[in-house]
PDB file of C-alpha atoms in Angstrom:
ATOM      1  CA  ASP X1058     -65.269 184.938 -66.912  1.00 53.00           C
ATOM      2  CA  THR X1059     -61.521 185.091 -66.286  1.00 77.00           C
ATOM      3  CA  GLY X1060     -60.467 186.390 -69.694  1.00 91.00           C
ATOM      4  CA  VAL X1061     -59.073 189.801 -70.626  1.00 95.00           C
ATOM      5  CA  SER X1062     -61.705 192.522 -70.296  1.00 95.00           C
ATOM      6  CA  GLN X1063     -61.767 196.008 -71.759  1.00 97.00           C
ATOM      7  CA  ASP X1064     -63.922 199.007 -70.996  1.00 96.00           C
ATOM      8  CA  PRO X1065     -65.668 200.692 -72.687  1.00 97.00           C
ATOM      9  CA  ARG X1066     -66.426 198.487 -75.684  1.00 95.00           C
ATOM     10  CA  HIS X1067     -67.343 201.486 -77.809  1.00 96.00           C
ATOM     11  CA  LYS X1068     -66.444 205.158 -77.541  1.00 97.00           C
ATOM     12  CA  ILE X1069     -67.565 208.018 -79.758  1.00 98.00           C
ATOM     13  CA  THR X1070     -65.874 211.344 -79.199  1.00 97.00           C
ATOM     14  CA  LYS X1071     -65.365 214.653 -80.908  1.00 97.00           C
ATOM     15  CA  ARG X1072     -62.028 215.686 -82.327  1.00 97.00           C
ATOM     16  CA  GLY X1073     -59.878 217.371 -79.715  1.00 97.00           C
ATOM     17  CA  GLN X1074     -61.363 215.557 -76.727  1.00 97.00           C
ATOM     18  CA  ASN X1075     -59.389 213.263 -74.436  1.00 98.00           C
ATOM     19  CA  VAL X1076     -60.364 209.611 -74.012  1.00 98.00           C
ATOM     20  CA  THR X1077     -59.221 206.890 -71.630  1.00 98.00           C
ATOM     21  CA  PHE X1078     -59.581 203.130 -72.032  1.00 97.00           C
ATOM     22  CA  ARG X1079     -59.120 200.459 -69.406  1.00 98.00           C
ATOM     23  CA  CYS X1080     -57.845 196.904 -69.686  1.00 98.00           C
ATOM     24  CA  ASP X1081     -58.054 194.217 -67.016  1.00 97.00           C
ATOM     25  CA  PRO X1082     -55.727 191.304 -67.817  1.00 96.00           C
ATOM     26  CA  ILE X1083     -56.073 187.683 -66.804  1.00 93.00           C
ATOM     27  CA  SER X1084     -55.390 187.789 -63.083  1.00 90.00           C
ATOM     28  CA  GLU X1085     -52.022 186.035 -62.841  1.00 86.00           C
ATOM     29  CA  HIS X1086     -50.590 187.498 -66.046  1.00 91.00           C
ATOM     30  CA  ASN X1087     -47.628 189.829 -65.562  1.00 90.00           C
ATOM     31  CA  ARG X1088     -47.343 191.110 -69.145  1.00 93.00           C
ATOM     32  CA  LEU X1089     -49.848 193.436 -70.743  1.00 95.00           C
ATOM     33  CA  TYR X1090     -49.857 194.669 -74.338  1.00 96.00           C
ATOM     34  CA  TRP X1091     -51.730 197.352 -76.276  1.00 97.00           C
ATOM     35  CA  TYR X1092     -52.349 197.087 -80.024  1.00 96.00           C
ATOM     36  CA  ARG X1093     -54.277 199.230 -82.499  1.00 96.00           C
ATOM     37  CA  GLN X1094     -56.275 197.709 -85.352  1.00 95.00           C
ATOM     38  CA  THR X1095     -57.731 199.730 -88.218  1.00 93.00           C
ATOM     39  CA  LEU X1096     -60.444 198.372 -90.472  1.00 88.00           C
ATOM     40  CA  GLY X1097     -59.281 195.552 -92.702  1.00 85.00           C
ATOM     41  CA  GLN X1098     -55.781 195.442 -91.211  1.00 90.00           C
ATOM     42  CA  GLY X1099     -53.938 193.358 -88.687  1.00 93.00           C
ATOM     43  CA  PRO X1100     -53.245 194.757 -85.223  1.00 95.00           C
ATOM     44  CA  GLU X1101     -50.186 196.973 -84.770  1.00 95.00           C
ATOM     45  CA  PHE X1102     -48.164 196.940 -81.578  1.00 94.00           C
ATOM     46  CA  LEU X1103     -48.279 200.086 -79.441  1.00 95.00           C
ATOM     47  CA  THR X1104     -46.669 199.294 -76.092  1.00 95.00           C
ATOM     48  CA  TYR X1105     -46.216 196.646 -73.435  1.00 93.00           C
ATOM     49  CA  PHE X1106     -45.698 196.324 -69.693  1.00 94.00           C
ATOM     50  CA  GLN X1107     -44.052 193.741 -67.531  1.00 91.00           C
ATOM     51  CA  ASN X1108     -45.678 194.225 -64.152  1.00 91.00           C
ATOM     52  CA  GLU X1109     -45.792 198.023 -63.741  1.00 91.00           C
ATOM     53  CA  ALA X1110     -42.769 198.761 -65.954  1.00 91.00           C
ATOM     54  CA  GLN X1111     -43.389 199.963 -69.512  1.00 90.00           C
ATOM     55  CA  LEU X1112     -40.696 198.088 -71.440  1.00 89.00           C
ATOM     56  CA  GLU X1113     -41.357 198.911 -75.059  1.00 87.00           C
ATOM     57  CA  LYS X1114     -43.104 201.657 -77.009  1.00 89.00           C
ATOM     58  CA  SER X1115     -43.756 201.751 -80.730  1.00 89.00           C
ATOM     59  CA  ARG X1116     -43.005 204.800 -82.843  1.00 84.00           C
ATOM     60  CA  LEU X1117     -46.742 204.691 -83.567  1.00 79.00           C
ATOM     61  CA  LEU X1118     -47.297 205.870 -80.017  1.00 83.00           C
ATOM     62  CA  SER X1119     -47.198 209.640 -80.453  1.00 87.00           C
ATOM     63  CA  ASN X1120     -46.806 211.984 -77.498  1.00 91.00           C
ATOM     64  CA  ARG X1121     -50.610 212.314 -77.400  1.00 95.00           C
ATOM     65  CA  PHE X1122     -50.792 208.700 -76.234  1.00 95.00           C
ATOM     66  CA  SER X1123     -49.887 207.586 -72.733  1.00 95.00           C
ATOM     67  CA  ALA X1124     -50.280 204.231 -71.054  1.00 96.00           C
ATOM     68  CA  GLU X1125     -49.981 203.265 -67.421  1.00 95.00           C
ATOM     69  CA  ARG X1126     -50.125 200.148 -65.316  1.00 95.00           C
ATOM     70  CA  PRO X1127     -49.706 201.598 -61.841  1.00 90.00           C
ATOM     71  CA  LYS X1128     -49.957 198.512 -59.679  1.00 86.00           C
ATOM     72  CA  GLY X1129     -49.056 195.887 -62.204  1.00 83.00           C
ATOM     73  CA  SER X1130     -52.670 194.833 -62.628  1.00 90.00           C
ATOM     74  CA  PHE X1131     -55.062 196.836 -64.849  1.00 96.00           C
ATOM     75  CA  SER X1132     -53.808 199.300 -67.430  1.00 97.00           C
ATOM     76  CA  THR X1133     -55.142 202.514 -68.922  1.00 97.00           C
ATOM     77  CA  LEU X1134     -54.484 203.990 -72.350  1.00 97.00           C
ATOM     78  CA  GLU X1135     -55.170 207.709 -72.711  1.00 97.00           C
ATOM     79  CA  ILE X1136     -55.339 209.619 -75.967  1.00 97.00           C
ATOM     80  CA  GLN X1137     -55.200 213.393 -75.656  1.00 97.00           C
ATOM     81  CA  ARG X1138     -56.547 215.829 -78.259  1.00 97.00           C
ATOM     82  CA  THR X1139     -58.009 213.033 -80.377  1.00 97.00           C
ATOM     83  CA  GLU X1140     -57.792 213.230 -84.163  1.00 96.00           C
ATOM     84  CA  GLN X1141     -59.925 211.487 -86.770  1.00 95.00           C
ATOM     85  CA  GLY X1142     -56.941 209.283 -87.612  1.00 94.00           C
ATOM     86  CA  ASP X1143     -57.123 207.832 -84.107  1.00 96.00           C
ATOM     87  CA  SER X1144     -60.360 206.038 -85.017  1.00 97.00           C
ATOM     88  CA  ALA X1145     -59.581 202.342 -84.645  1.00 96.00           C
ATOM     89  CA  MET X1146     -60.069 199.291 -82.467  1.00 96.00           C
ATOM     90  CA  TYR X1147     -57.741 199.332 -79.456  1.00 97.00           C
ATOM     91  CA  LEU X1148     -56.869 195.811 -78.337  1.00 97.00           C
ATOM     92  CA  CYS X1149     -55.354 194.716 -75.072  1.00 97.00           C
ATOM     93  CA  ALA X1150     -53.629 191.378 -74.546  1.00 96.00           C
ATOM     94  CA  SER X1151     -51.986 189.726 -71.569  1.00 94.00           C
ATOM     95  CA  SER X1152     -49.564 186.879 -71.014  1.00 92.00           C
ATOM     96  CA  LEU X1153     -47.653 185.094 -68.289  1.00 88.00           C
ATOM     97  CA  SER X1154     -43.938 185.342 -68.929  1.00 80.00           C
ATOM     98  CA  GLY X1155     -42.087 182.076 -68.618  1.00 68.00           C
ATOM     99  CA  LEU X1156     -38.432 181.253 -68.988  1.00 61.00           C
ATOM    100  CA  ALA X1157     -36.153 183.866 -70.512  1.00 59.00           C
ATOM    101  CA  GLY X1158     -36.158 183.654 -74.290  1.00 58.00           C
ATOM    102  CA  GLN X1159     -39.379 181.676 -74.406  1.00 64.00           C
ATOM    103  CA  SER X1160     -42.586 182.974 -75.871  1.00 66.00           C
ATOM    104  CA  ASP X1161     -45.675 183.322 -73.758  1.00 77.00           C
ATOM    105  CA  THR X1162     -48.975 183.184 -75.568  1.00 87.00           C
ATOM    106  CA  GLN X1163     -50.867 186.457 -75.663  1.00 92.00           C
ATOM    107  CA  TYR X1164     -54.598 186.351 -74.907  1.00 93.00           C
ATOM    108  CA  PHE X1165     -56.652 189.178 -76.324  1.00 95.00           C
ATOM    109  CA  GLY X1166     -59.571 191.150 -74.964  1.00 95.00           C
ATOM    110  CA  PRO X1167     -62.633 192.162 -77.013  1.00 94.00           C
ATOM    111  CA  GLY X1168     -61.235 195.607 -77.797  1.00 96.00           C
ATOM    112  CA  THR X1169     -62.476 199.182 -77.511  1.00 97.00           C
ATOM    113  CA  ARG X1170     -63.753 200.659 -80.754  1.00 96.00           C
ATOM    114  CA  LEU X1171     -62.998 204.385 -80.911  1.00 97.00           C
ATOM    115  CA  THR X1172     -64.750 206.686 -83.360  1.00 97.00           C
ATOM    116  CA  VAL X1173     -63.541 210.269 -83.553  1.00 97.00           C
ATOM    117  CA  LEU X1174     -65.997 212.619 -85.258  1.00 96.00           C
TER     118      LEU X1174
ATOM    119  CA  ALA W1470     -37.537 194.871 -88.868  1.00 83.00           C
ATOM    120  CA  GLN W1471     -39.953 191.987 -89.038  1.00 90.00           C
ATOM    121  CA  THR W1472     -42.626 191.635 -91.689  1.00 95.00           C
ATOM    122  CA  VAL W1473     -45.513 189.229 -92.197  1.00 97.00           C
ATOM    123  CA  THR W1474     -47.305 188.896 -95.533  1.00 97.00           C
ATOM    124  CA  GLN W1475     -50.645 187.257 -96.208  1.00 97.00           C
ATOM    125  CA  SER W1476     -51.294 187.399 -99.929  1.00 95.00           C
ATOM    126  CA  GLN W1477     -54.843 186.027 -99.916  1.00 96.00           C
ATOM    127  CA  PRO W1478     -57.268 188.724 -98.719  1.00 96.00           C
ATOM    128  CA  GLU W1479     -60.291 186.417 -99.096  1.00 97.00           C
ATOM    129  CA  MET W1480     -60.891 182.699 -99.429  1.00 97.00           C
ATOM    130  CA  SER W1481     -63.897 180.430 -99.351  1.00 97.00           C
ATOM    131  CA  VAL W1482     -64.322 176.709 -98.817  1.00 97.00           C
ATOM    132  CA  GLN W1483     -67.218 174.281 -98.788  1.00 98.00           C
ATOM    133  CA  GLU W1484     -68.210 172.833 -95.452  1.00 97.00           C
ATOM    134  CA  ALA W1485     -66.277 169.601 -94.657  1.00 97.00           C
ATOM    135  CA  GLU W1486     -63.547 170.377 -97.196  1.00 97.00           C
ATOM    136  CA  THR W1487     -59.928 171.349 -96.569  1.00 98.00           C
ATOM    137  CA  VAL W1488     -58.429 174.788 -97.077  1.00 98.00           C
ATOM    138  CA  THR W1489     -54.904 176.178 -96.782  1.00 98.00           C
ATOM    139  CA  LEU W1490     -54.096 179.778 -95.851  1.00 98.00           C
ATOM    140  CA  SER W1491     -50.693 181.142 -96.827  1.00 98.00           C
ATOM    141  CA  CYS W1492     -48.254 183.264 -94.854  1.00 98.00           C
ATOM    142  CA  THR W1493     -44.692 184.355 -95.488  1.00 98.00           C
ATOM    143  CA  TYR W1494     -42.503 186.302 -93.111  1.00 97.00           C
ATOM    144  CA  ASP W1495     -39.127 187.924 -92.786  1.00 96.00           C
ATOM    145  CA  THR W1496     -36.940 188.256 -89.711  1.00 94.00           C
ATOM    146  CA  SER W1497     -33.240 188.408 -88.979  1.00 92.00           C
ATOM    147  CA  GLU W1498     -33.646 186.580 -85.668  1.00 90.00           C
ATOM    148  CA  SER W1499     -32.892 182.906 -85.265  1.00 86.00           C
ATOM    149  CA  ASN W1500     -35.206 182.321 -82.299  1.00 87.00           C
ATOM    150  CA  TYR W1501     -38.806 183.331 -82.977  1.00 92.00           C
ATOM    151  CA  TYR W1502     -42.359 182.080 -82.766  1.00 93.00           C
ATOM    152  CA  LEU W1503     -45.170 181.986 -85.268  1.00 95.00           C
ATOM    153  CA  PHE W1504     -48.875 182.085 -84.586  1.00 96.00           C
ATOM    154  CA  TRP W1505     -52.218 181.879 -86.319  1.00 97.00           C
ATOM    155  CA  TYR W1506     -55.006 183.838 -84.679  1.00 97.00           C
ATOM    156  CA  LYS W1507     -58.695 183.790 -85.621  1.00 96.00           C
ATOM    157  CA  GLN W1508     -60.981 186.825 -85.308  1.00 94.00           C
ATOM    158  CA  PRO W1509     -64.683 185.998 -85.853  1.00 91.00           C
ATOM    159  CA  PRO W1510     -66.980 188.872 -86.855  1.00 85.00           C
ATOM    160  CA  SER W1511     -67.341 191.333 -83.958  1.00 77.00           C
ATOM    161  CA  ARG W1512     -65.613 188.932 -81.601  1.00 80.00           C
ATOM    162  CA  GLN W1513     -62.231 188.809 -80.011  1.00 87.00           C
ATOM    163  CA  MET W1514     -58.973 187.384 -81.326  1.00 92.00           C
ATOM    164  CA  ILE W1515     -58.457 183.722 -80.470  1.00 94.00           C
ATOM    165  CA  LEU W1516     -55.233 181.754 -80.718  1.00 94.00           C
ATOM    166  CA  VAL W1517     -55.513 178.878 -83.193  1.00 96.00           C
ATOM    167  CA  ILE W1518     -52.014 177.417 -83.205  1.00 95.00           C
ATOM    168  CA  ARG W1519     -48.389 178.296 -82.462  1.00 94.00           C
ATOM    169  CA  GLN W1520     -45.038 177.073 -83.764  1.00 94.00           C
ATOM    170  CA  GLU W1521     -41.586 177.442 -82.275  1.00 90.00           C
ATOM    171  CA  ALA W1522     -39.010 178.147 -84.993  1.00 90.00           C
ATOM    172  CA  TYR W1523     -36.476 175.801 -83.424  1.00 88.00           C
ATOM    173  CA  LYS W1524     -38.856 172.857 -83.743  1.00 87.00           C
ATOM    174  CA  GLN W1525     -38.828 171.036 -87.055  1.00 84.00           C
ATOM    175  CA  GLN W1526     -42.065 169.193 -86.356  1.00 88.00           C
ATOM    176  CA  ASN W1527     -45.157 170.956 -87.636  1.00 91.00           C
ATOM    177  CA  ALA W1528     -47.663 171.940 -84.957  1.00 91.00           C
ATOM    178  CA  THR W1529     -51.106 170.337 -84.975  1.00 90.00           C
ATOM    179  CA  GLU W1530     -54.219 171.256 -83.013  1.00 90.00           C
ATOM    180  CA  ASN W1531     -57.206 169.043 -83.816  1.00 94.00           C
ATOM    181  CA  ARG W1532     -58.407 170.051 -87.315  1.00 96.00           C
ATOM    182  CA  PHE W1533     -55.739 172.746 -87.623  1.00 97.00           C
ATOM    183  CA  SER W1534     -52.183 172.079 -88.720  1.00 96.00           C
ATOM    184  CA  VAL W1535     -49.322 174.123 -90.094  1.00 96.00           C
ATOM    185  CA  ASN W1536     -46.719 173.615 -92.783  1.00 96.00           C
ATOM    186  CA  PHE W1537     -43.628 175.393 -91.478  1.00 95.00           C
ATOM    187  CA  GLN W1538     -40.859 175.820 -94.054  1.00 94.00           C
ATOM    188  CA  LYS W1539     -38.114 177.679 -92.208  1.00 93.00           C
ATOM    189  CA  ALA W1540     -35.717 178.100 -95.129  1.00 93.00           C
ATOM    190  CA  ALA W1541     -38.488 179.499 -97.310  1.00 95.00           C
ATOM    191  CA  LYS W1542     -39.874 181.563 -94.407  1.00 95.00           C
ATOM    192  CA  SER W1543     -43.308 180.165 -95.031  1.00 96.00           C
ATOM    193  CA  PHE W1544     -45.958 179.267 -92.466  1.00 96.00           C
ATOM    194  CA  SER W1545     -49.263 178.064 -93.911  1.00 97.00           C
ATOM    195  CA  LEU W1546     -52.355 176.964 -92.000  1.00 98.00           C
ATOM    196  CA  LYS W1547     -54.394 173.951 -93.082  1.00 98.00           C
ATOM    197  CA  ILE W1548     -57.949 173.581 -91.841  1.00 98.00           C
ATOM    198  CA  SER W1549     -59.421 170.130 -92.348  1.00 97.00           C
ATOM    199  CA  ASP W1550     -63.134 169.247 -92.280  1.00 97.00           C
ATOM    200  CA  SER W1551     -64.085 172.945 -92.392  1.00 97.00           C
ATOM    201  CA  GLN W1552     -67.038 173.966 -90.255  1.00 97.00           C
ATOM    202  CA  LEU W1553     -69.354 176.975 -90.472  1.00 96.00           C
ATOM    203  CA  GLY W1554     -67.893 178.241 -87.204  1.00 94.00           C
ATOM    204  CA  ASP W1555     -64.487 178.525 -88.871  1.00 96.00           C
ATOM    205  CA  THR W1556     -65.731 181.574 -90.779  1.00 96.00           C
ATOM    206  CA  ALA W1557     -63.495 184.400 -89.557  1.00 96.00           C
ATOM    207  CA  MET W1558     -60.559 186.627 -90.344  1.00 96.00           C
ATOM    208  CA  TYR W1559     -57.311 184.697 -89.864  1.00 98.00           C
ATOM    209  CA  PHE W1560     -54.106 186.488 -88.955  1.00 97.00           C
ATOM    210  CA  CYS W1561     -50.592 185.153 -89.148  1.00 98.00           C
ATOM    211  CA  ALA W1562     -48.249 186.668 -86.550  1.00 97.00           C
ATOM    212  CA  LEU W1563     -44.548 186.584 -85.693  1.00 96.00           C
ATOM    213  CA  GLU W1564     -42.975 187.142 -82.287  1.00 92.00           C
ATOM    214  CA  GLY W1565     -39.258 187.801 -81.878  1.00 87.00           C
ATOM    215  CA  SER W1566     -37.062 188.692 -78.954  1.00 83.00           C
ATOM    216  CA  ALA W1567     -38.929 191.972 -78.372  1.00 81.00           C
ATOM    217  CA  ARG W1568     -41.982 189.868 -77.406  1.00 84.00           C
ATOM    218  CA  GLN W1569     -44.336 192.002 -79.489  1.00 89.00           C
ATOM    219  CA  LEU W1570     -46.457 190.419 -82.204  1.00 93.00           C
ATOM    220  CA  THR W1571     -46.142 191.525 -85.833  1.00 95.00           C
ATOM    221  CA  PHE W1572     -49.317 190.646 -87.727  1.00 97.00           C
ATOM    222  CA  GLY W1573     -50.114 190.143 -91.381  1.00 97.00           C
ATOM    223  CA  SER W1574     -53.064 191.898 -93.006  1.00 96.00           C
ATOM    224  CA  GLY W1575     -55.316 188.887 -92.625  1.00 96.00           C
ATOM    225  CA  THR W1576     -57.279 186.437 -94.756  1.00 97.00           C
ATOM    226  CA  GLN W1577     -61.073 186.478 -94.574  1.00 97.00           C
ATOM    227  CA  LEU W1578     -62.214 182.858 -94.704  1.00 97.00           C
ATOM    228  CA  THR W1579     -65.832 182.030 -95.464  1.00 97.00           C
ATOM    229  CA  VAL W1580     -67.106 178.479 -95.027  1.00 97.00           C
ATOM    230  CA  LEU W1581     -70.037 177.825 -97.341  1.00 97.00           C
ATOM    231  CA  PRO W1582     -72.858 175.438 -96.390  1.00 95.00           C
TER     232      PRO W1582
END
């Protein structure tokens, strides 16, 4: 399977704990995106990388959230001191950037469902 | 700021019939892209169809086609010959120069046997 993979698929944690999620993009894709999806809503953009550079961060991404893509391949999303409001599905997507100004289709992974008790 | 609105939270259609899902959007950009994604129950988001705003011709992908009305900022999805496997949540999404997707709240489509 050469699609986007995410690990773990499910995570249950207690309020105040730290959690880390991993995303492995499609191998040749240079862009990687993180989104958050709450129940019954569409995904909301959190951040994205081009290679190892983090180019954009949403205001949704509080200082408890940090994302990295150290070698331009896989990425991690860490949430510190989790709160119940962090409970959501965390989606990763990747794309291969083409010509400047042109869209590149984003392919999504299965997501990590976080439950904060 | 960009916004995407899907005003139909739920829809149903009989197998083999045609259904249209509505989407309106707002953006100040002139160069943007529109997408429909499908999210089956407990499964990952799959791209259904995409449309470049600079193209007047409506995109078509097998049984899926769009009606893109740029002046009205409308982007509806038509599914012909509906199949049971089309049952899913459908999201309309907009991508501008920032390359991030802005999604609508989704339409839950149920295909009835």
